[in-house]
Amino acid sequence: MSLWRRHRTDAILGVVAVLLVVLVLADRGSVSTAEAEDRKYQLIDAWRADDITRVEIQVGEVTMLLRAVDDPGAPSSWLLEENGKSVDVDDQAVGQLLVSLEFAAYERTVEGLDATAMGFDAPRARYRIAMGKLDYELALGKEAPSPAGGAYVRVSGGGRGTVDYVVGPELVSELMLEPGALRSRRLAPYLSIDTRAYELDGPTGRFRLERGTWGGRTAGQFLVKTTGPAVRADRRQLDGWLIMLGRLQVERFLPVPAELAKPRATLTIEPLAEDGTRAVLLLGLGGEGCEAGQTLVVRRAPEPVAGCVPEGALDPILLDPAKLRDEHVVGTAKGDITEIRWTAGDLKVELARKEEGWYMRAPSEGPAEPEPVEQLLEAMLDVEGEIVGHGAEREAWGLSEPRATVQLRGLPERGVGVADERVERLEVGARTDDGVFVRRLDDDVVLRVAVEPARAFLPRPAALRATQIFDVPLEDVAGLELDCDGKRQRFTRLPAGSWTLEEPEAPIGVDMGLANGLAESFRQLEAVRWVSERPEEDHELATPWCRVTMVVRAGDDATRRLTVQLGAETTGGYFARRADAPAVFVAPRGLGQLASRWLLDTGALMVSPT
């Protein structure tokens, strides 16, 4: 068999493929039969969104030019010029306009009318669309007799040539773009992730928000600078402020005035980019040219803009800088924390996120109980203190040799090409009569924290244990012994579930409801939270006011005793410990209240009045 005969099938298929490609490319310059049929009720008989490179618009005296940006990494898909001047574009508004053009439908075609009579010699609006090899021109003429509010439209280009139509009032409204309709209405030209600093000179004075050096999410990265030393900005407050600034939008554009009144405030925004232009916003310039309830705002740079905004929109932005000062010890958001390390001398506790849970690296290795870890995290993040000074004075606060240190690692900012993870460090001083002093290394600030919440910053392996203290089957409960507030009581539980009084000796029965309630609470006792590895003086566990013991069947005739000692009252209950372990937890308040009562059937002591 000849070489040609062996390969002619492949050669023929190759030629056919090339011809098909040529035909497809050639067909892009005309409207296909399928397109024409599919869009026979639309003004524009072909719509190839990916091929649109340019849209020219003229409405009255305003001209707009949209040019597509062929760069996936660009901040916008379009460039916009208005009356020959580059302005910020609103991609969403452009998208809405293109959808209106794509689905623009006509009411009916028009034949035999003079172009002047339909208003095409001086159209109200004109659109020119470059769509690959297809070009369309759309002219909006005078109002048509019907439908009410409708108008004449002339479309040139595509497969139909030039055709006159009547369109409805809704499309007329969409085509009659107002000045600035495609412009970005955002007054802050830079996103917070692209900003180095904000400076506000307003009713409450001048302050500066400057990006710190510790990385992490944007809202947690700033320092507040006023007349005194810089203090870390509270991410909880700053996040809301950044959102309100981002939402500050022009409702109606105005020409930039040649002369300006004194503004309520001046906001300067410095971009991260070294070659970026500082933005200057003049906020609250009065109501001239604006409607009632609005005030004028002017952006002097970059790309000067003037427009009206609601007066109330400025109030959240012109806030007192004192509200931004972070008095929380921890600045990283809970969901961003990936690692925590507590260190005190030789004792170290270290946790790291693993998938949906936590893994303990020290003092032992293995999965950590999720619930106590979450409780401890929440406790740490809730701790607030009083700012008393800075690290230069740390000897005065017992911080020259910290009692403990804490290091947290957090996620970097999202949506940024290069971003640093968050590293937050804390130093914990000795306990004093005034509380515990904690130093934040972010801003070198020292805070005074109450003793109890400050425990969250000490390495406490016990705090990461499960909160379940006991889990005894009901059928194994053999008795209760109480020594609380000077009341000594002892009860035996019979296999059938009834109770008998052993002490004090008295001809009286047991209140079954109270006894069963206490037994139920104790046999499944759960700590409110873990507190410390061993009792401290203020726990008052050296001489507990209450001891609760449950006698538990342990097989054959053997029993074992489970005892909990209750000390001082605290938030959520009482400091407590098991008699066989030193770790301190908080027992529910209801346990102490029930254990301190007489569990006796006082109804038997009542005497009938008859």
PDB file of N, CA and C in Angstrom, residues 178-258:
ATOM      1  N   GLU A 178     -28.047  59.036  33.172  1.00  0.00           N
ATOM      2  CA  GLU A 178     -27.745  60.319  33.794  1.00  0.00           C
ATOM      3  C   GLU A 178     -26.231  60.508  33.850  1.00  0.00           C
ATOM      4  N   PRO A 179     -25.770  61.757  33.922  1.00  0.00           N
ATOM      5  CA  PRO A 179     -24.331  61.988  34.083  1.00  0.00           C
ATOM      6  C   PRO A 179     -23.809  61.247  35.317  1.00  0.00           C
ATOM      7  N   GLY A 180     -22.723  60.546  35.151  1.00  0.00           N
ATOM      8  CA  GLY A 180     -22.145  59.806  36.276  1.00  0.00           C
ATOM      9  C   GLY A 180     -22.747  58.440  36.500  1.00  0.00           C
ATOM     10  N   ALA A 181     -23.675  58.016  35.624  1.00  0.00           N
ATOM     11  CA  ALA A 181     -24.365  56.744  35.855  1.00  0.00           C
ATOM     12  C   ALA A 181     -23.418  55.557  35.866  1.00  0.00           C
ATOM     13  N   LEU A 182     -22.317  55.637  35.114  1.00  0.00           N
ATOM     14  CA  LEU A 182     -21.377  54.520  35.039  1.00  0.00           C
ATOM     15  C   LEU A 182     -20.138  54.748  35.907  1.00  0.00           C
ATOM     16  N   ARG A 183     -20.108  55.857  36.596  1.00  0.00           N
ATOM     17  CA  ARG A 183     -18.959  56.164  37.439  1.00  0.00           C
ATOM     18  C   ARG A 183     -19.088  55.472  38.782  1.00  0.00           C
ATOM     19  N   SER A 184     -17.953  55.132  39.353  1.00  0.00           N
ATOM     20  CA  SER A 184     -17.959  54.601  40.709  1.00  0.00           C
ATOM     21  C   SER A 184     -18.422  55.697  41.658  1.00  0.00           C
ATOM     22  N   ARG A 185     -19.352  55.355  42.525  1.00  0.00           N
ATOM     23  CA  ARG A 185     -19.871  56.335  43.479  1.00  0.00           C
ATOM     24  C   ARG A 185     -19.109  56.310  44.800  1.00  0.00           C
ATOM     25  N   ARG A 186     -18.182  55.389  44.924  1.00  0.00           N
ATOM     26  CA  ARG A 186     -17.357  55.323  46.133  1.00  0.00           C
ATOM     27  C   ARG A 186     -16.457  56.550  46.226  1.00  0.00           C
ATOM     28  N   LEU A 187     -16.455  57.169  47.384  1.00  0.00           N
ATOM     29  CA  LEU A 187     -15.595  58.333  47.573  1.00  0.00           C
ATOM     30  C   LEU A 187     -14.191  57.935  48.018  1.00  0.00           C
ATOM     31  N   ALA A 188     -14.085  56.843  48.778  1.00  0.00           N
ATOM     32  CA  ALA A 188     -12.760  56.357  49.166  1.00  0.00           C
ATOM     33  C   ALA A 188     -12.193  55.558  47.998  1.00  0.00           C
ATOM     34  N   PRO A 189     -11.145  56.040  47.356  1.00  0.00           N
ATOM     35  CA  PRO A 189     -10.681  55.391  46.125  1.00  0.00           C
ATOM     36  C   PRO A 189      -9.898  54.107  46.356  1.00  0.00           C
ATOM     37  N   TYR A 190      -9.482  53.858  47.614  1.00  0.00           N
ATOM     38  CA  TYR A 190      -8.662  52.681  47.889  1.00  0.00           C
ATOM     39  C   TYR A 190      -9.372  51.769  48.884  1.00  0.00           C
ATOM     40  N   LEU A 191      -9.272  50.474  48.656  1.00  0.00           N
ATOM     41  CA  LEU A 191      -9.762  49.507  49.623  1.00  0.00           C
ATOM     42  C   LEU A 191      -8.861  49.529  50.852  1.00  0.00           C
ATOM     43  N   SER A 192      -9.410  49.101  51.987  1.00  0.00           N
ATOM     44  CA  SER A 192      -8.623  49.126  53.221  1.00  0.00           C
ATOM     45  C   SER A 192      -7.380  48.247  53.114  1.00  0.00           C
ATOM     46  N   ILE A 193      -7.457  47.138  52.353  1.00  0.00           N
ATOM     47  CA  ILE A 193      -6.281  46.270  52.223  1.00  0.00           C
ATOM     48  C   ILE A 193      -5.173  46.937  51.419  1.00  0.00           C
ATOM     49  N   ASP A 194      -5.492  48.017  50.714  1.00  0.00           N
ATOM     50  CA  ASP A 194      -4.501  48.741  49.908  1.00  0.00           C
ATOM     51  C   ASP A 194      -4.098  50.060  50.553  1.00  0.00           C
ATOM     52  N   THR A 195      -4.456  50.258  51.829  1.00  0.00           N
ATOM     53  CA  THR A 195      -4.243  51.551  52.483  1.00  0.00           C
ATOM     54  C   THR A 195      -3.194  51.448  53.581  1.00  0.00           C
ATOM     55  N   ARG A 196      -2.294  52.436  53.610  1.00  0.00           N
ATOM     56  CA  ARG A 196      -1.255  52.499  54.636  1.00  0.00           C
ATOM     57  C   ARG A 196      -1.743  53.251  55.873  1.00  0.00           C
ATOM     58  N   ALA A 197      -2.488  54.349  55.653  1.00  0.00           N
ATOM     59  CA  ALA A 197      -2.890  55.176  56.790  1.00  0.00           C
ATOM     60  C   ALA A 197      -4.119  56.008  56.438  1.00  0.00           C
ATOM     61  N   TYR A 198      -4.873  56.356  57.485  1.00  0.00           N
ATOM     62  CA  TYR A 198      -5.987  57.303  57.399  1.00  0.00           C
ATOM     63  C   TYR A 198      -5.703  58.418  58.405  1.00  0.00           C
ATOM     64  N   GLU A 199      -5.985  59.644  57.999  1.00  0.00           N
ATOM     65  CA  GLU A 199      -5.835  60.768  58.925  1.00  0.00           C
ATOM     66  C   GLU A 199      -7.099  61.612  58.853  1.00  0.00           C
ATOM     67  N   LEU A 200      -7.729  61.807  60.002  1.00  0.00           N
ATOM     68  CA  LEU A 200      -8.999  62.535  60.057  1.00  0.00           C
ATOM     69  C   LEU A 200      -8.842  63.750  60.949  1.00  0.00           C
ATOM     70  N   ASP A 201      -9.145  64.907  60.386  1.00  0.00           N
ATOM     71  CA  ASP A 201      -9.147  66.164  61.138  1.00  0.00           C
ATOM     72  C   ASP A 201     -10.592  66.618  61.183  1.00  0.00           C
ATOM     73  N   GLY A 202     -11.240  66.406  62.336  1.00  0.00           N
ATOM     74  CA  GLY A 202     -12.670  66.649  62.398  1.00  0.00           C
ATOM     75  C   GLY A 202     -13.126  67.258  63.701  1.00  0.00           C
ATOM     76  N   PRO A 203     -14.407  67.115  64.014  1.00  0.00           N
ATOM     77  CA  PRO A 203     -14.989  67.782  65.183  1.00  0.00           C
ATOM     78  C   PRO A 203     -14.351  67.368  66.499  1.00  0.00           C
ATOM     79  N   THR A 204     -13.837  66.128  66.584  1.00  0.00           N
ATOM     80  CA  THR A 204     -13.249  65.657  67.838  1.00  0.00           C
ATOM     81  C   THR A 204     -11.734  65.795  67.852  1.00  0.00           C
ATOM     82  N   GLY A 205     -11.186  66.539  66.905  1.00  0.00           N
ATOM     83  CA  GLY A 205      -9.745  66.721  66.838  1.00  0.00           C
ATOM     84  C   GLY A 205      -9.132  65.912  65.710  1.00  0.00           C
ATOM     85  N   ARG A 206      -7.836  65.860  65.722  1.00  0.00           N
ATOM     86  CA  ARG A 206      -7.104  65.165  64.664  1.00  0.00           C
ATOM     87  C   ARG A 206      -6.576  63.827  65.202  1.00  0.00           C
ATOM     88  N   PHE A 207      -6.738  62.776  64.420  1.00  0.00           N
ATOM     89  CA  PHE A 207      -6.109  61.504  64.765  1.00  0.00           C
ATOM     90  C   PHE A 207      -5.704  60.788  63.489  1.00  0.00           C
ATOM     91  N   ARG A 208      -4.806  59.836  63.671  1.00  0.00           N
ATOM     92  CA  ARG A 208      -4.245  59.101  62.539  1.00  0.00           C
ATOM     93  C   ARG A 208      -4.341  57.600  62.812  1.00  0.00           C
ATOM     94  N   LEU A 209      -4.779  56.871  61.815  1.00  0.00           N
ATOM     95  CA  LEU A 209      -4.791  55.410  61.859  1.00  0.00           C
ATOM     96  C   LEU A 209      -3.679  54.927  60.940  1.00  0.00           C
ATOM     97  N   GLU A 210      -2.701  54.272  61.525  1.00  0.00           N
ATOM     98  CA  GLU A 210      -1.519  53.880  60.761  1.00  0.00           C
ATOM     99  C   GLU A 210      -1.307  52.374  60.876  1.00  0.00           C
ATOM    100  N   ARG A 211      -1.022  51.749  59.756  1.00  0.00           N
ATOM    101  CA  ARG A 211      -0.846  50.294  59.740  1.00  0.00           C
ATOM    102  C   ARG A 211       0.350  49.886  60.596  1.00  0.00           C
ATOM    103  N   GLY A 212       0.125  48.879  61.458  1.00  0.00           N
ATOM    104  CA  GLY A 212       1.200  48.352  62.290  1.00  0.00           C
ATOM    105  C   GLY A 212       2.068  47.367  61.524  1.00  0.00           C
ATOM    106  N   THR A 213       2.921  46.681  62.260  1.00  0.00           N
ATOM    107  CA  THR A 213       3.911  45.800  61.619  1.00  0.00           C
ATOM    108  C   THR A 213       3.647  44.326  61.889  1.00  0.00           C
ATOM    109  N   TRP A 214       2.510  44.006  62.515  1.00  0.00           N
ATOM    110  CA  TRP A 214       2.338  42.632  63.000  1.00  0.00           C
ATOM    111  C   TRP A 214       1.544  41.722  62.066  1.00  0.00           C
ATOM    112  N   GLY A 215       1.092  42.205  60.922  1.00  0.00           N
ATOM    113  CA  GLY A 215       0.427  41.341  59.943  1.00  0.00           C
ATOM    114  C   GLY A 215      -0.992  40.983  60.341  1.00  0.00           C
ATOM    115  N   GLY A 216      -1.566  40.022  59.610  1.00  0.00           N
ATOM    116  CA  GLY A 216      -2.921  39.571  59.904  1.00  0.00           C
ATOM    117  C   GLY A 216      -3.966  40.321  59.109  1.00  0.00           C
ATOM    118  N   ARG A 217      -5.230  40.190  59.541  1.00  0.00           N
ATOM    119  CA  ARG A 217      -6.340  40.825  58.856  1.00  0.00           C
ATOM    120  C   ARG A 217      -6.230  42.346  58.957  1.00  0.00           C
ATOM    121  N   THR A 218      -6.762  43.025  57.937  1.00  0.00           N
ATOM    122  CA  THR A 218      -6.595  44.477  57.842  1.00  0.00           C
ATOM    123  C   THR A 218      -7.154  45.210  59.054  1.00  0.00           C
ATOM    124  N   ALA A 219      -8.376  44.849  59.488  1.00  0.00           N
ATOM    125  CA  ALA A 219      -9.015  45.599  60.572  1.00  0.00           C
ATOM    126  C   ALA A 219      -8.242  45.494  61.878  1.00  0.00           C
ATOM    127  N   GLY A 220      -7.388  44.481  62.018  1.00  0.00           N
ATOM    128  CA  GLY A 220      -6.610  44.330  63.242  1.00  0.00           C
ATOM    129  C   GLY A 220      -5.191  44.822  63.132  1.00  0.00           C
ATOM    130  N   GLN A 221      -4.865  45.552  62.068  1.00  0.00           N
ATOM    131  CA  GLN A 221      -3.471  45.920  61.802  1.00  0.00           C
ATOM    132  C   GLN A 221      -3.130  47.369  62.111  1.00  0.00           C
ATOM    133  N   PHE A 222      -4.065  48.155  62.609  1.00  0.00           N
ATOM    134  CA  PHE A 222      -3.828  49.597  62.688  1.00  0.00           C
ATOM    135  C   PHE A 222      -3.589  50.074  64.116  1.00  0.00           C
ATOM    136  N   LEU A 223      -2.828  51.155  64.198  1.00  0.00           N
ATOM    137  CA  LEU A 223      -2.593  51.894  65.432  1.00  0.00           C
ATOM    138  C   LEU A 223      -3.364  53.203  65.380  1.00  0.00           C
ATOM    139  N   VAL A 224      -3.854  53.646  66.535  1.00  0.00           N
ATOM    140  CA  VAL A 224      -4.489  54.957  66.653  1.00  0.00           C
ATOM    141  C   VAL A 224      -3.463  55.918  67.231  1.00  0.00           C
ATOM    142  N   LYS A 225      -3.210  56.994  66.514  1.00  0.00           N
ATOM    143  CA  LYS A 225      -2.250  57.992  66.976  1.00  0.00           C
ATOM    144  C   LYS A 225      -2.971  59.314  67.205  1.00  0.00           C
ATOM    145  N   THR A 226      -2.894  59.806  68.435  1.00  0.00           N
ATOM    146  CA  THR A 226      -3.425  61.136  68.761  1.00  0.00           C
ATOM    147  C   THR A 226      -2.254  61.947  69.319  1.00  0.00           C
ATOM    148  N   THR A 227      -2.483  62.689  70.383  1.00  0.00           N
ATOM    149  CA  THR A 227      -1.391  63.485  70.951  1.00  0.00           C
ATOM    150  C   THR A 227      -0.447  62.639  71.792  1.00  0.00           C
ATOM    151  N   GLY A 228      -0.945  61.520  72.339  1.00  0.00           N
ATOM    152  CA  GLY A 228      -0.111  60.658  73.172  1.00  0.00           C
ATOM    153  C   GLY A 228       0.478  59.510  72.374  1.00  0.00           C
ATOM    154  N   PRO A 229       1.031  58.522  73.086  1.00  0.00           N
ATOM    155  CA  PRO A 229       1.605  57.354  72.400  1.00  0.00           C
ATOM    156  C   PRO A 229       0.542  56.590  71.615  1.00  0.00           C
ATOM    157  N   ALA A 230       0.988  55.924  70.575  1.00  0.00           N
ATOM    158  CA  ALA A 230       0.071  55.164  69.725  1.00  0.00           C
ATOM    159  C   ALA A 230      -0.476  53.958  70.482  1.00  0.00           C
ATOM    160  N   VAL A 231      -1.743  53.636  70.192  1.00  0.00           N
ATOM    161  CA  VAL A 231      -2.424  52.494  70.807  1.00  0.00           C
ATOM    162  C   VAL A 231      -3.057  51.671  69.697  1.00  0.00           C
ATOM    163  N   ARG A 232      -3.027  50.359  69.856  1.00  0.00           N
ATOM    164  CA  ARG A 232      -3.638  49.495  68.845  1.00  0.00           C
ATOM    165  C   ARG A 232      -5.123  49.822  68.693  1.00  0.00           C
ATOM    166  N   ALA A 233      -5.575  49.873  67.438  1.00  0.00           N
ATOM    167  CA  ALA A 233      -6.994  50.118  67.172  1.00  0.00           C
ATOM    168  C   ALA A 233      -7.782  48.841  67.417  1.00  0.00           C
ATOM    169  N   ASP A 234      -8.953  48.999  68.003  1.00  0.00           N
ATOM    170  CA  ASP A 234      -9.832  47.862  68.271  1.00  0.00           C
ATOM    171  C   ASP A 234     -10.418  47.380  66.949  1.00  0.00           C
ATOM    172  N   ARG A 235     -10.060  46.169  66.543  1.00  0.00           N
ATOM    173  CA  ARG A 235     -10.533  45.658  65.251  1.00  0.00           C
ATOM    174  C   ARG A 235     -12.055  45.598  65.206  1.00  0.00           C
ATOM    175  N   ARG A 236     -12.697  45.424  66.358  1.00  0.00           N
ATOM    176  CA  ARG A 236     -14.155  45.333  66.384  1.00  0.00           C
ATOM    177  C   ARG A 236     -14.774  46.663  65.973  1.00  0.00           C
ATOM    178  N   GLN A 237     -14.193  47.763  66.479  1.00  0.00           N
ATOM    179  CA  GLN A 237     -14.682  49.095  66.138  1.00  0.00           C
ATOM    180  C   GLN A 237     -14.188  49.532  64.760  1.00  0.00           C
ATOM    181  N   LEU A 238     -12.926  49.251  64.476  1.00  0.00           N
ATOM    182  CA  LEU A 238     -12.341  49.710  63.218  1.00  0.00           C
ATOM    183  C   LEU A 238     -12.992  49.026  62.028  1.00  0.00           C
ATOM    184  N   ASP A 239     -13.334  47.761  62.169  1.00  0.00           N
ATOM    185  CA  ASP A 239     -13.976  47.049  61.064  1.00  0.00           C
ATOM    186  C   ASP A 239     -15.273  47.751  60.670  1.00  0.00           C
ATOM    187  N   GLY A 240     -16.058  48.161  61.664  1.00  0.00           N
ATOM    188  CA  GLY A 240     -17.294  48.884  61.370  1.00  0.00           C
ATOM    189  C   GLY A 240     -17.025  50.230  60.723  1.00  0.00           C
ATOM    190  N   TRP A 241     -15.980  50.922  61.190  1.00  0.00           N
ATOM    191  CA  TRP A 241     -15.623  52.227  60.618  1.00  0.00           C
ATOM    192  C   TRP A 241     -15.206  52.073  59.162  1.00  0.00           C
ATOM    193  N   LEU A 242     -14.400  51.067  58.866  1.00  0.00           N
ATOM    194  CA  LEU A 242     -13.957  50.836  57.489  1.00  0.00           C
ATOM    195  C   LEU A 242     -15.131  50.490  56.580  1.00  0.00           C
ATOM    196  N   ILE A 243     -16.074  49.736  57.111  1.00  0.00           N
ATOM    197  CA  ILE A 243     -17.261  49.388  56.315  1.00  0.00           C
ATOM    198  C   ILE A 243     -18.061  50.642  55.986  1.00  0.00           C
ATOM    199  N   MET A 244     -18.272  51.512  56.979  1.00  0.00           N
ATOM    200  CA  MET A 244     -19.047  52.734  56.744  1.00  0.00           C
ATOM    201  C   MET A 244     -18.322  53.658  55.770  1.00  0.00           C
ATOM    202  N   LEU A 245     -16.992  53.719  55.855  1.00  0.00           N
ATOM    203  CA  LEU A 245     -16.237  54.542  54.908  1.00  0.00           C
ATOM    204  C   LEU A 245     -16.366  53.974  53.499  1.00  0.00           C
ATOM    205  N   GLY A 246     -16.294  52.662  53.374  1.00  0.00           N
ATOM    206  CA  GLY A 246     -16.438  52.037  52.061  1.00  0.00           C
ATOM    207  C   GLY A 246     -17.815  52.245  51.463  1.00  0.00           C
ATOM    208  N   ARG A 247     -18.828  52.396  52.331  1.00  0.00           N
ATOM    209  CA  ARG A 247     -20.202  52.590  51.857  1.00  0.00           C
ATOM    210  C   ARG A 247     -20.537  54.053  51.585  1.00  0.00           C
ATOM    211  N   LEU A 248     -19.611  54.954  51.884  1.00  0.00           N
ATOM    212  CA  LEU A 248     -19.869  56.372  51.633  1.00  0.00           C
ATOM    213  C   LEU A 248     -19.865  56.612  50.128  1.00  0.00           C
ATOM    214  N   GLN A 249     -21.041  56.843  49.577  1.00  0.00           N
ATOM    215  CA  GLN A 249     -21.188  56.949  48.129  1.00  0.00           C
ATOM    216  C   GLN A 249     -21.965  58.202  47.748  1.00  0.00           C
ATOM    217  N   VAL A 250     -21.599  58.735  46.600  1.00  0.00           N
ATOM    218  CA  VAL A 250     -22.294  59.899  46.048  1.00  0.00           C
ATOM    219  C   VAL A 250     -23.674  59.474  45.555  1.00  0.00           C
ATOM    220  N   GLU A 251     -24.698  60.200  45.964  1.00  0.00           N
ATOM    221  CA  GLU A 251     -26.043  59.943  45.444  1.00  0.00           C
ATOM    222  C   GLU A 251     -26.302  60.746  44.177  1.00  0.00           C
ATOM    223  N   ARG A 252     -25.669  61.914  44.088  1.00  0.00           N
ATOM    224  CA  ARG A 252     -25.815  62.737  42.881  1.00  0.00           C
ATOM    225  C   ARG A 252     -24.525  63.520  42.677  1.00  0.00           C
ATOM    226  N   PHE A 253     -23.956  63.387  41.478  1.00  0.00           N
ATOM    227  CA  PHE A 253     -22.712  64.093  41.169  1.00  0.00           C
ATOM    228  C   PHE A 253     -22.995  65.560  40.863  1.00  0.00           C
ATOM    229  N   LEU A 254     -22.048  66.413  41.245  1.00  0.00           N
ATOM    230  CA  LEU A 254     -22.098  67.844  40.948  1.00  0.00           C
ATOM    231  C   LEU A 254     -20.737  68.266  40.397  1.00  0.00           C
ATOM    232  N   PRO A 255     -20.692  69.386  39.688  1.00  0.00           N
ATOM    233  CA  PRO A 255     -19.378  69.912  39.280  1.00  0.00           C
ATOM    234  C   PRO A 255     -18.556  70.279  40.517  1.00  0.00           C
ATOM    235  N   VAL A 256     -17.261  70.094  40.434  1.00  0.00           N
ATOM    236  CA  VAL A 256     -16.397  70.453  41.558  1.00  0.00           C
ATOM    237  C   VAL A 256     -16.376  71.971  41.694  1.00  0.00           C
ATOM    238  N   PRO A 257     -16.801  72.517  42.849  1.00  0.00           N
ATOM    239  CA  PRO A 257     -16.854  73.979  43.003  1.00  0.00           C
ATOM    240  C   PRO A 257     -15.459  74.608  42.947  1.00  0.00           C
ATOM    241  N   ALA A 258     -15.411  75.812  42.410  1.00  0.00           N
ATOM    242  CA  ALA A 258     -14.138  76.538  42.361  1.00  0.00           C
ATOM    243  C   ALA A 258     -13.737  77.005  43.755  1.00  0.00           C
TER     244      ALA A 258
END
